């Protein structure tokens, strides 16, 4: 690389857009980045993959000046560049689209774009200039957004475009995107990739951080793999495969496919009849939903987030109430009025792994041995003399669960927030699966979970199915639904848009159903 | 009826304006702070130290040199005003240091400022003047005098318009006019300038401001300096611009909290803040004018009438007046992730 760098500080046409040299960064005792060097050619789309906590976001935040590296240096276009804060990064032509958008919700699109890039103390001229510029960018890159819309009123897909527009408005030549497709529908993701290819065609350099290997294969020219704060390899995308990348990420061979035998479906365990839910704003979230769940099957519910899946899980798990309809368990109606609660469901043998484990699955500042008992803490084995908690048993129980579910580190006294996303999810799964429920409701089992843990979690779900339990799986990850489900229901706008068997369908058809389109008539 | 309109209503409106000014200035002070994402329940304390500093320094500046004063004559009142602004801004910077730099709890810092102000004013007042915490009665040149606007005297006899101009609009002191000018200025700053855009943004999502390459810390300190200055004006008005003509123990009497209620009522908007504080001012005026009110079936006691602004405060804070959504990042110290 030294042949392309230019120590005299002049621009060198052949120099790489980005060159990181020996970057290290520690947070306390955690070494987030260890001596990382990376080169990204000008006009390339470069991917960075790695598990959660591998240090990808930290590395890019250093490049964007959000964090300061402990050591190492950065060259932009071959010129040694000191990036102390975001201001320096912007000046060096770097733009970043953060995973959690950095937008002001009650500002208009225009105000968000202008914020920090105003031309003078008065706003008027800046806003007029930005309006003109946005129109030009919209035409050039398929980035149409209404400049006067409030950010809180537009979809996440459009919000992401605002973030890209912000970077382009600041004349970014290098665009960093952190997990850009996490919140997008397949269609929106495709649109994003078109935009990125367009930007590339205009000579922009793009760095995309993701844990989705398929996207890396689709859109990047080269890819770097990070593991535990180190960069394990950088390779041209055309010369690698998802399997190789997964191995490099995890450090061992990973099964990307779920290993499962055909389902042995038994009798109906749960019936949902005409379930409807209207929320506090009077919006009907669930419209007359009916289906059956049988022993020994995994029923997958696919759909873009916010199409009624959450409400469905809430009603069945006793967190929310239904406006009308019935839920029958073993032919017997269960209470779905506002009087019901989640504890009643657990007593009836319905386990629940909530979609949002931080909000509902765990009490984050509490210790693992407490979290592994919550929801069942009134069960006789957890209660000692005089109805007080039997702490000794609870800790022992937690230790065993941690061992069986390979939760690391296996210390029951650690608080839940201390664990990685994958291990947190395993704590919730261990609690629910070990109670041996007849029905297990699982929402987003692998959201924010690393690849190694995904494999384990999927296997646990399949094992539970094979032991004759009924599993209702809700996930926005279509791959996951296809890999795990024995039967797939697609939800759109609160109704079941279609039912398919995984072997008889494909991503295209499911994608259409998820968008509310009937694949037969295409309308 | 005409008599009621020209006399009672005008008189009420006139005192409503006088009562509203300290509330309005404190409310705008709070607006800058809270729009920048820093909750400020220390408005009361800042007003109190400002009122004390104004009363004390105006008194000292106006005293003859022989009595240990500075004999500054008509400049005294301005010395008082300057002292008020400095004192209030120092307190505002304590709050800023605690809540921005040290990332402390903003409510606790605010409470501490209120207690500290209540104690220190009386302590120093007693030490300096030995009058039980009060400051000496201010004389001409040591307080703000009413200003008669041009043509007020000649228009005075024109029916209605002349009355309104002479009785309501003319004849207030400089701080009253400054207060209304600051409403317009604040609106302009907030919605028409770069600083305003950034300040509104930092109260909603400091991350957006930080990643746009702007310093969250500097922006928030700037906002709190303005808060300090405006609280200084509010406090100075109490001791230099009202009939009190001097500082008295606890003379803010909860106005900082009423200003906070008005801020919520006004949904953190400057023009609405003006109307909200005028409403409070009017209630106070009614309470003062009509000591007891005979409604025929029941007689409302004077205490009830005087409690009106406080009752409205409770009603507003209890959320009876529509949904007020505060700036999203308010009260949360900004820490980069991790």
CSV table of C-alpha atoms in Angstrom, one decimal, chain A residues 39-41 43-49 193 197 200 206-208 210 212-225 233-246:
chain,number,residue,atom,x,y,z
A,39,UNK,CA,-7.8,-0.1,2.8
A,40,UNK,CA,-10.8,0.8,0.7
A,41,UNK,CA,-10.3,1.7,-2.9
A,43,UNK,CA,-15.3,4.2,-5.9
A,44,UNK,CA,-15.7,0.8,-4.3
A,45,UNK,CA,-18.5,-0.6,-2.1
A,46,UNK,CA,-16.7,-2.2,0.8
A,47,UNK,CA,-18.5,-4.4,3.3
A,48,UNK,CA,-17.5,-4.9,7.0
A,49,UNK,CA,-19.0,-8.0,8.5
A,193,UNK,CA,-28.9,-0.9,-3.0
A,197,UNK,CA,-24.8,1.5,-6.9
A,200,UNK,CA,-20.8,4.3,-6.7
A,206,UNK,CA,-19.2,3.3,0.2
A,207,UNK,CA,-18.5,1.4,3.4
A,208,UNK,CA,-21.4,-0.8,4.6
A,210,UNK,CA,-23.8,-5.5,8.2
A,212,UNK,CA,-26.3,-10.1,6.7
A,213,UNK,CA,-24.0,-12.1,4.5
A,214,UNK,CA,-26.5,-12.1,1.6
A,215,UNK,CA,-26.3,-8.4,1.3
A,216,UNK,CA,-22.5,-8.5,1.3
A,217,UNK,CA,-22.5,-10.9,-1.5
A,218,UNK,CA,-25.1,-8.8,-3.4
A,219,UNK,CA,-23.8,-5.4,-3.2
A,220,UNK,CA,-20.1,-5.2,-2.2
A,221,UNK,CA,-16.9,-5.3,-4.2
A,222,UNK,CA,-14.7,-6.2,-1.3
A,223,UNK,CA,-15.3,-7.3,2.2
A,224,UNK,CA,-13.5,-7.2,5.6
A,225,UNK,CA,-14.3,-9.6,8.4
A,233,UNK,CA,-9.4,-10.9,6.6
A,234,UNK,CA,-10.1,-8.6,3.7
A,235,UNK,CA,-11.0,-10.2,0.4
A,236,UNK,CA,-12.6,-9.5,-3.0
A,237,UNK,CA,-16.3,-10.4,-2.7
A,238,UNK,CA,-16.2,-12.4,-5.9
A,239,UNK,CA,-13.7,-14.8,-4.5
A,240,UNK,CA,-15.5,-15.7,-1.3
A,241,UNK,CA,-18.8,-17.4,-0.2
A,242,UNK,CA,-21.2,-16.8,2.6
A,243,UNK,CA,-20.0,-20.0,4.3
A,244,UNK,CA,-16.4,-18.8,4.2
A,245,UNK,CA,-17.4,-15.4,5.6
A,246,UNK,CA,-19.4,-16.9,8.4
